């Protein structure tokens, strides 16, 4: 059975894309068939996997979604890129932002991505969607088609405070569009283990949310190596296999697999 996980937080720069890459490749290295979907017009996931000029790609998530909107058969196999580290990718580029605007006038606009994903589900064990930093129509689409949502949160005071709006949106999608949607958990990222402050933040998150939402035991450490991989086009496992960030993402992979 395939599980669709959307990685979501409207706050920018919290580690969504880095988590999509390294969780996705982590799951693939454990023998799972994994598809990564870039849901951000910035194309950061696409770039992080080594496709440096996403705007030159012809087949992307935007072209697939326009085919769905026009009730044509989406050209999925022409769009999927096979990455050398064993994951598949549906890339994105700036055209996705025009598409998001066009969605507004479409009937069933919140479930266009769901129509697409339902066709692809049978071929994968995990589909991971990297969301853009907003709660706009594309993110709603990503929530409407997911089984669960993973929320990366940068271990700092203000981002933790901003979670209420996201949780409210998830609840709304759950009630109106997707009853099966669950919160996979909050993942603390960029944790600076040298400071007590990081421990305070972790405790704050657990105290504030753990009665309603799971918080992953795994903490993703602040790591220069992790920051460097987006320019490398590879995962942390290939770039710095013995480092603490690789080890944390391996542990996260195991935790996600235990959730079933
Ligand atoms: P956006 O909201 O713009 O899509 P994002 O939530 O996807 O951002 P990332 O792009 O994954 O966040 O990470 C933001 C920045 O922080 C990037 O420059 C990335 O390389 C860096 N970064 C990610 N994880 C870590 C980490 N564990 N330690 C240090 N830097 C990190
Ligand atoms: Mg991103």
mmCIF file of C-alpha atoms and ligand atoms in Angstrom:
data_model
loop_
_atom_site.group_PDB
_atom_site.id
_atom_site.type_symbol
_atom_site.label_atom_id
_atom_site.label_comp_id
_atom_site.label_asym_id
_atom_site.label_seq_id
_atom_site.Cartn_x
_atom_site.Cartn_y
_atom_site.Cartn_z
ATOM 1 C CA UNK A 1 0.000 0.000 0.000
ATOM 2 C CA UNK A 2 1.251 3.411 -0.939
ATOM 3 C CA UNK A 3 1.537 6.204 1.598
ATOM 4 C CA UNK A 4 1.434 9.820 0.440
ATOM 5 C CA UNK A 5 3.236 12.246 2.750
ATOM 6 C CA UNK A 6 3.109 16.011 2.194
ATOM 7 C CA UNK A 7 5.920 18.007 3.744
ATOM 8 C CA UNK A 8 4.371 21.256 4.711
ATOM 9 C CA UNK A 9 4.989 24.497 6.590
ATOM 10 C CA UNK A 10 4.053 27.935 5.274
ATOM 11 C CA UNK A 11 7.120 29.350 6.989
ATOM 12 C CA UNK A 12 10.025 29.522 4.539
ATOM 13 C CA UNK A 13 13.419 27.952 5.029
ATOM 14 C CA UNK A 14 12.541 25.433 7.739
ATOM 15 C CA UNK A 15 14.009 22.371 5.998
ATOM 16 C CA UNK A 16 11.044 21.073 3.966
ATOM 17 C CA UNK A 17 12.999 20.449 0.784
ATOM 18 C CA UNK A 18 16.055 19.070 2.570
ATOM 19 C CA UNK A 19 13.754 16.656 4.411
ATOM 20 C CA UNK A 20 11.932 15.646 1.209
ATOM 21 C CA UNK A 21 15.234 14.755 -0.474
ATOM 22 C CA UNK A 22 16.781 12.871 2.411
ATOM 23 C CA UNK A 23 13.675 11.128 3.672
ATOM 24 C CA UNK A 24 12.803 10.148 0.098
ATOM 25 C CA UNK A 25 16.254 8.774 -0.705
ATOM 26 C CA UNK A 26 16.433 7.213 2.769
ATOM 27 C CA UNK A 27 13.177 5.329 2.142
ATOM 28 C CA UNK A 28 14.395 4.255 -1.314
ATOM 29 C CA UNK A 29 17.647 2.916 0.133
ATOM 30 C CA UNK A 30 15.546 0.746 2.450
ATOM 31 C CA UNK A 31 14.069 -0.933 -0.614
ATOM 32 C CA UNK A 32 10.929 1.186 -1.075
ATOM 33 C CA UNK A 33 9.724 2.529 -4.402
ATOM 34 C CA UNK A 34 9.639 6.283 -3.870
ATOM 35 C CA UNK A 35 8.288 9.185 -5.914
ATOM 36 C CA UNK A 36 9.159 12.749 -4.962
ATOM 37 C CA UNK A 37 6.841 15.488 -6.220
ATOM 38 C CA UNK A 38 8.120 19.050 -6.335
ATOM 39 C CA UNK A 39 5.164 21.201 -5.317
ATOM 40 C CA UNK A 40 7.010 24.510 -5.297
ATOM 41 C CA UNK A 41 7.294 26.855 -8.332
ATOM 42 C CA UNK A 42 10.802 27.720 -7.094
ATOM 43 C CA UNK A 43 11.762 24.180 -8.098
ATOM 44 C CA UNK A 44 14.067 23.774 -5.097
ATOM 45 C CA UNK A 45 13.539 20.034 -4.854
ATOM 46 C CA UNK A 46 14.200 19.688 -8.580
ATOM 47 C CA UNK A 47 17.378 21.755 -8.243
ATOM 48 C CA UNK A 48 18.466 19.870 -5.100
ATOM 49 C CA UNK A 49 18.310 16.636 -7.064
ATOM 50 C CA UNK A 50 20.703 18.071 -9.631
ATOM 51 C CA UNK A 51 18.385 19.514 -12.301
ATOM 52 C CA UNK A 52 19.773 22.981 -12.107
ATOM 53 C CA UNK A 53 17.662 24.700 -14.712
ATOM 54 C CA UNK A 54 14.117 23.617 -13.973
ATOM 55 C CA UNK A 55 12.689 26.404 -16.152
ATOM 56 C CA UNK A 56 14.040 24.576 -19.197
ATOM 57 C CA UNK A 57 12.066 21.418 -18.400
ATOM 58 C CA UNK A 58 9.067 20.916 -20.642
ATOM 59 C CA UNK A 59 7.265 18.173 -18.718
ATOM 60 C CA UNK A 60 6.654 19.187 -15.106
ATOM 61 C CA UNK A 61 3.994 19.055 -12.412
ATOM 62 C CA UNK A 62 2.442 22.145 -14.026
ATOM 63 C CA UNK A 63 2.037 20.436 -17.400
ATOM 64 C CA UNK A 64 0.599 17.317 -15.728
ATOM 65 C CA UNK A 65 -1.901 19.360 -13.745
ATOM 66 C CA UNK A 66 -2.986 21.305 -16.815
ATOM 67 C CA UNK A 67 -3.637 18.001 -18.553
ATOM 68 C CA UNK A 68 -5.756 16.930 -15.578
ATOM 69 C CA UNK A 69 -7.612 20.257 -15.680
ATOM 70 C CA UNK A 70 -8.326 19.775 -19.367
ATOM 71 C CA UNK A 71 -9.480 16.209 -18.732
ATOM 72 C CA UNK A 72 -6.696 14.753 -20.847
ATOM 73 C CA UNK A 73 -4.668 11.715 -19.890
ATOM 74 C CA UNK A 74 -1.657 13.084 -17.962
ATOM 75 C CA UNK A 75 1.694 12.206 -19.581
ATOM 76 C CA UNK A 76 3.143 10.813 -16.368
ATOM 77 C CA UNK A 77 5.831 8.544 -17.783
ATOM 78 C CA UNK A 78 7.290 11.322 -19.947
ATOM 79 C CA UNK A 79 7.444 13.580 -16.891
ATOM 80 C CA UNK A 80 9.002 11.305 -14.283
ATOM 81 C CA UNK A 81 12.767 11.630 -13.966
ATOM 82 C CA UNK A 82 14.715 8.698 -12.514
ATOM 83 C CA UNK A 83 17.398 9.917 -10.105
ATOM 84 C CA UNK A 84 20.620 7.941 -9.727
ATOM 85 C CA UNK A 85 20.037 7.487 -6.004
ATOM 86 C CA UNK A 86 16.958 5.375 -6.652
ATOM 87 C CA UNK A 87 14.062 7.836 -6.390
ATOM 88 C CA UNK A 88 11.720 9.114 -9.069
ATOM 89 C CA UNK A 89 10.912 12.797 -9.393
ATOM 90 C CA UNK A 90 8.095 14.860 -10.840
ATOM 91 C CA UNK A 91 9.891 18.179 -11.234
ATOM 92 C CA UNK A 92 8.468 21.685 -10.984
ATOM 93 C CA UNK A 93 9.343 25.098 -12.275
ATOM 94 C CA UNK A 94 7.995 28.611 -12.427
ATOM 95 C CA UNK A 95 5.072 27.511 -14.610
ATOM 96 C CA UNK A 96 3.521 26.051 -11.511
ATOM 97 C CA UNK A 97 2.841 29.519 -10.231
ATOM 98 C CA UNK A 98 0.776 30.455 -13.323
ATOM 99 C CA UNK A 99 -1.038 27.168 -12.936
ATOM 100 C CA UNK A 100 -1.877 27.955 -9.315
ATOM 101 C CA UNK A 101 -3.528 31.185 -10.469
ATOM 102 C CA UNK A 102 -5.493 29.345 -13.178
ATOM 103 C CA UNK A 103 -6.693 26.781 -10.660
ATOM 104 C CA UNK A 104 -8.864 29.404 -9.039
ATOM 105 C CA UNK A 105 -11.392 29.202 -11.866
ATOM 106 C CA UNK A 106 -11.483 25.436 -12.112
ATOM 107 C CA UNK A 107 -14.223 23.185 -10.799
ATOM 108 C CA UNK A 108 -12.908 20.913 -8.005
ATOM 109 C CA UNK A 109 -9.753 23.007 -7.887
ATOM 110 C CA UNK A 110 -8.685 21.608 -4.504
ATOM 111 C CA UNK A 111 -8.455 18.026 -5.764
ATOM 112 C CA UNK A 112 -6.620 18.339 -9.095
ATOM 113 C CA UNK A 113 -3.432 16.909 -7.606
ATOM 114 C CA UNK A 114 -5.437 14.132 -5.982
ATOM 115 C CA UNK A 115 -6.752 13.037 -9.395
ATOM 116 C CA UNK A 116 -3.184 12.851 -10.613
ATOM 117 C CA UNK A 117 -1.771 11.104 -7.553
ATOM 118 C CA UNK A 118 -4.535 8.494 -7.455
ATOM 119 C CA UNK A 119 -3.353 7.285 -10.879
ATOM 120 C CA UNK A 120 0.250 7.002 -9.735
ATOM 121 C CA UNK A 121 -0.258 5.470 -6.262
ATOM 122 C CA UNK A 122 -0.295 1.824 -7.392
ATOM 123 C CA UNK A 123 3.320 2.070 -8.586
ATOM 124 C CA UNK A 124 4.937 3.335 -5.372
ATOM 125 C CA UNK A 125 5.368 2.567 -1.676
ATOM 126 C CA UNK A 126 5.812 6.241 -0.772
ATOM 127 C CA UNK A 127 4.970 9.471 -2.564
ATOM 128 C CA UNK A 128 6.479 12.540 -0.923
ATOM 129 C CA UNK A 129 5.296 16.015 -1.836
ATOM 130 C CA UNK A 130 7.529 18.997 -1.102
ATOM 131 C CA UNK A 131 5.210 21.968 -0.529
ATOM 132 C CA UNK A 132 5.915 25.631 -1.146
ATOM 133 C CA UNK A 133 6.071 28.085 1.770
ATOM 134 C CA UNK A 134 2.448 29.222 1.633
ATOM 135 C CA UNK A 135 -1.018 27.935 2.450
ATOM 136 C CA UNK A 136 -2.300 28.681 -1.044
ATOM 137 C CA UNK A 137 -4.144 26.460 -3.489
ATOM 138 C CA UNK A 138 -1.169 24.219 -4.296
ATOM 139 C CA UNK A 139 -0.592 23.431 -0.648
ATOM 140 C CA UNK A 140 -4.312 22.761 -0.164
ATOM 141 C CA UNK A 141 -4.068 20.352 -3.115
ATOM 142 C CA UNK A 142 -1.068 18.642 -1.499
ATOM 143 C CA UNK A 143 -3.002 18.253 1.775
ATOM 144 C CA UNK A 144 -6.146 17.078 -0.003
ATOM 145 C CA UNK A 145 -4.311 14.164 -1.620
ATOM 146 C CA UNK A 146 -2.082 13.117 1.281
ATOM 147 C CA UNK A 147 -2.422 10.365 3.842
ATOM 148 C CA UNK A 148 -0.332 12.391 6.232
ATOM 149 C CA UNK A 149 1.534 15.630 6.668
ATOM 150 C CA UNK A 150 5.025 15.980 8.056
ATOM 151 C CA UNK A 151 5.742 19.404 9.514
ATOM 152 C CA UNK A 152 9.369 20.480 9.689
ATOM 153 C CA UNK A 153 9.874 23.218 12.255
ATOM 154 C CA UNK A 154 13.063 25.139 12.687
ATOM 155 C CA UNK A 155 14.092 24.950 16.300
ATOM 156 C CA UNK A 156 13.619 28.650 17.056
ATOM 157 C CA UNK A 157 11.019 30.458 19.080
ATOM 158 C CA UNK A 158 8.985 32.339 16.439
ATOM 159 C CA UNK A 159 8.523 29.500 13.912
ATOM 160 C CA UNK A 160 7.121 27.374 16.707
ATOM 161 C CA UNK A 161 4.581 30.100 17.435
ATOM 162 C CA UNK A 162 3.435 30.153 13.775
ATOM 163 C CA UNK A 163 2.168 26.588 13.791
ATOM 164 C CA UNK A 164 -1.417 27.323 14.866
ATOM 165 C CA UNK A 165 -2.459 28.609 11.451
ATOM 166 C CA UNK A 166 -1.031 25.547 9.731
ATOM 167 C CA UNK A 167 -2.766 23.191 12.143
ATOM 168 C CA UNK A 168 -6.045 25.045 11.618
ATOM 169 C CA UNK A 169 -5.702 24.676 7.831
ATOM 170 C CA UNK A 170 -4.933 20.973 8.158
ATOM 171 C CA UNK A 171 -8.070 20.563 10.293
ATOM 172 C CA UNK A 172 -10.167 22.353 7.705
ATOM 173 C CA UNK A 173 -8.847 20.172 4.867
ATOM 174 C CA UNK A 174 -9.494 17.124 7.030
ATOM 175 C CA UNK A 175 -13.130 18.074 7.604
ATOM 176 C CA UNK A 176 -13.981 19.290 4.126
ATOM 177 C CA UNK A 177 -11.780 17.444 1.661
ATOM 178 C CA UNK A 178 -9.816 14.540 3.069
ATOM 179 C CA UNK A 179 -11.072 12.700 6.149
ATOM 180 C CA UNK A 180 -8.139 10.298 6.216
ATOM 181 C CA UNK A 181 -5.516 13.041 6.535
ATOM 182 C CA UNK A 182 -3.301 12.557 9.604
ATOM 183 C CA UNK A 183 -0.416 14.531 10.990
ATOM 184 C CA UNK A 184 2.672 12.336 10.688
ATOM 185 C CA UNK A 185 4.454 14.541 13.161
ATOM 186 C CA UNK A 186 6.418 17.667 13.847
ATOM 187 C CA UNK A 187 10.070 17.346 12.912
ATOM 188 C CA UNK A 188 12.488 19.689 14.630
ATOM 189 C CA UNK A 189 15.185 20.789 12.199
ATOM 190 C CA UNK A 190 18.398 22.798 12.450
ATOM 191 C CA UNK A 191 18.719 21.893 16.098
ATOM 192 C CA UNK A 192 21.873 23.409 17.517
ATOM 193 C CA UNK A 193 22.877 20.887 20.126
ATOM 194 C CA UNK A 194 25.490 23.239 21.591
ATOM 195 C CA UNK A 195 22.855 25.509 23.043
ATOM 196 C CA UNK A 196 20.398 24.980 25.861
ATOM 197 C CA UNK A 197 18.067 27.129 23.835
ATOM 198 C CA UNK A 198 17.517 24.248 21.390
ATOM 199 C CA UNK A 199 16.533 22.013 24.292
ATOM 200 C CA UNK A 200 14.065 24.658 25.516
ATOM 201 C CA UNK A 201 12.500 24.868 22.066
ATOM 202 C CA UNK A 202 12.191 21.092 21.780
ATOM 203 C CA UNK A 203 10.529 21.031 25.173
ATOM 204 C CA UNK A 204 8.213 23.904 24.195
ATOM 205 C CA UNK A 205 7.102 22.017 21.068
ATOM 206 C CA UNK A 206 6.528 18.798 22.974
ATOM 207 C CA UNK A 207 4.655 20.605 25.803
ATOM 208 C CA UNK A 208 2.512 22.652 23.418
ATOM 209 C CA UNK A 209 1.628 20.089 20.782
ATOM 210 C CA UNK A 210 2.353 16.535 21.830
ATOM 211 C CA UNK A 211 -1.121 15.936 23.249
ATOM 212 C CA UNK A 212 -2.634 16.617 19.798
ATOM 213 C CA UNK A 213 0.247 15.918 17.399
ATOM 214 C CA UNK A 214 3.186 13.542 17.466
ATOM 215 C CA UNK A 215 6.644 15.023 17.654
ATOM 216 C CA UNK A 216 9.380 12.933 16.020
ATOM 217 C CA UNK A 217 11.989 11.603 18.407
ATOM 218 C CA UNK A 218 14.589 12.289 15.756
ATOM 219 C CA UNK A 219 16.025 15.795 15.831
ATOM 220 C CA UNK A 220 17.722 17.042 12.678
ATOM 221 C CA UNK A 221 20.912 18.791 13.748
ATOM 222 C CA UNK A 222 22.108 22.124 12.455
ATOM 223 C CA UNK A 223 24.783 21.082 10.002
ATOM 224 C CA UNK A 224 26.891 22.933 7.482
ATOM 225 C CA UNK A 225 27.011 19.712 5.448
ATOM 226 C CA UNK A 226 23.223 19.588 5.282
ATOM 227 C CA UNK A 227 23.211 23.179 4.050
ATOM 228 C CA UNK A 228 25.709 22.324 1.319
ATOM 229 C CA UNK A 229 23.852 19.454 -0.323
ATOM 230 C CA UNK A 230 21.292 21.573 -2.195
ATOM 231 C CA UNK A 231 24.159 22.748 -4.390
ATOM 232 C CA UNK A 232 25.479 19.208 -4.855
ATOM 233 C CA UNK A 233 22.489 17.496 -6.445
ATOM 234 C CA UNK A 234 22.824 14.518 -4.118
ATOM 235 C CA UNK A 235 21.557 13.338 -0.778
ATOM 236 C CA UNK A 236 23.335 13.760 2.538
ATOM 237 C CA UNK A 237 24.057 10.001 2.461
ATOM 238 C CA UNK A 238 26.201 10.438 -0.623
ATOM 239 C CA UNK A 239 27.710 13.798 0.275
ATOM 240 C CA UNK A 240 28.615 13.166 3.917
ATOM 241 C CA UNK A 241 27.630 9.594 4.796
ATOM 242 C CA UNK A 242 29.342 9.501 8.181
ATOM 243 C CA UNK A 243 28.122 12.913 9.376
ATOM 244 C CA UNK A 244 25.518 13.629 12.028
ATOM 245 C CA UNK A 245 22.920 14.923 9.552
ATOM 246 C CA UNK A 246 23.081 11.683 7.520
ATOM 247 C CA UNK A 247 22.707 9.703 10.690
ATOM 248 C CA UNK A 248 19.707 11.787 11.797
ATOM 249 C CA UNK A 249 17.974 11.390 8.432
ATOM 250 C CA UNK A 250 18.565 7.610 8.596
ATOM 251 C CA UNK A 251 16.888 7.551 12.008
ATOM 252 C CA UNK A 252 14.008 9.672 10.696
ATOM 253 C CA UNK A 253 13.571 7.223 7.805
ATOM 254 C CA UNK A 254 13.265 4.362 10.290
ATOM 255 C CA UNK A 255 10.785 6.318 12.387
ATOM 256 C CA UNK A 256 8.601 7.039 9.339
ATOM 257 C CA UNK A 257 8.721 3.378 8.290
ATOM 258 C CA UNK A 258 7.646 2.322 11.802
ATOM 259 C CA UNK A 259 4.581 4.583 11.501
ATOM 260 C CA UNK A 260 3.441 2.359 8.614
HETATM 261 P P1 LIG B 1 11.395 27.012 1.397
HETATM 262 O O1 LIG B 1 10.333 27.405 2.352
HETATM 263 O O2 LIG B 1 12.092 28.171 0.764
HETATM 264 O O3 LIG B 1 10.950 25.989 0.422
HETATM 265 P P2 LIG B 1 12.480 24.875 2.946
HETATM 266 O O4 LIG B 1 11.560 24.838 4.099
HETATM 267 O O5 LIG B 1 12.269 23.900 1.865
HETATM 268 O O6 LIG B 1 12.553 26.331 2.316
HETATM 269 P P3 LIG B 1 15.229 24.099 2.870
HETATM 270 O O7 LIG B 1 15.390 24.669 1.505
HETATM 271 O O8 LIG B 1 15.259 22.635 3.016
HETATM 272 O O9 LIG B 1 13.940 24.711 3.553
HETATM 273 O O10 LIG B 1 16.315 24.692 3.852
HETATM 274 C C1 LIG B 1 16.483 26.105 3.996
HETATM 275 C C2 LIG B 1 17.976 26.433 4.043
HETATM 276 O O11 LIG B 1 18.550 25.844 5.203
HETATM 277 C C3 LIG B 1 18.732 25.866 2.859
HETATM 278 O O12 LIG B 1 19.770 26.753 2.528
HETATM 279 C C4 LIG B 1 19.280 24.562 3.390
HETATM 280 O O13 LIG B 1 20.445 24.174 2.703
HETATM 281 C C5 LIG B 1 19.540 24.889 4.852
HETATM 282 N N1 LIG B 1 19.382 23.726 5.730
HETATM 283 C C6 LIG B 1 18.453 22.753 5.640
HETATM 284 N N2 LIG B 1 18.601 21.856 6.633
HETATM 285 C C7 LIG B 1 19.659 22.272 7.376
HETATM 286 C C8 LIG B 1 20.320 21.774 8.546
HETATM 287 N N3 LIG B 1 19.938 20.647 9.150
HETATM 288 N N4 LIG B 1 21.362 22.480 9.025
HETATM 289 C C9 LIG B 1 21.769 23.633 8.418
HETATM 290 N N5 LIG B 1 21.209 24.137 7.323
HETATM 291 C C10 LIG B 1 20.157 23.480 6.800
HETATM 292 MG MG1 LIG B 2 11.590 24.203 -0.120
#
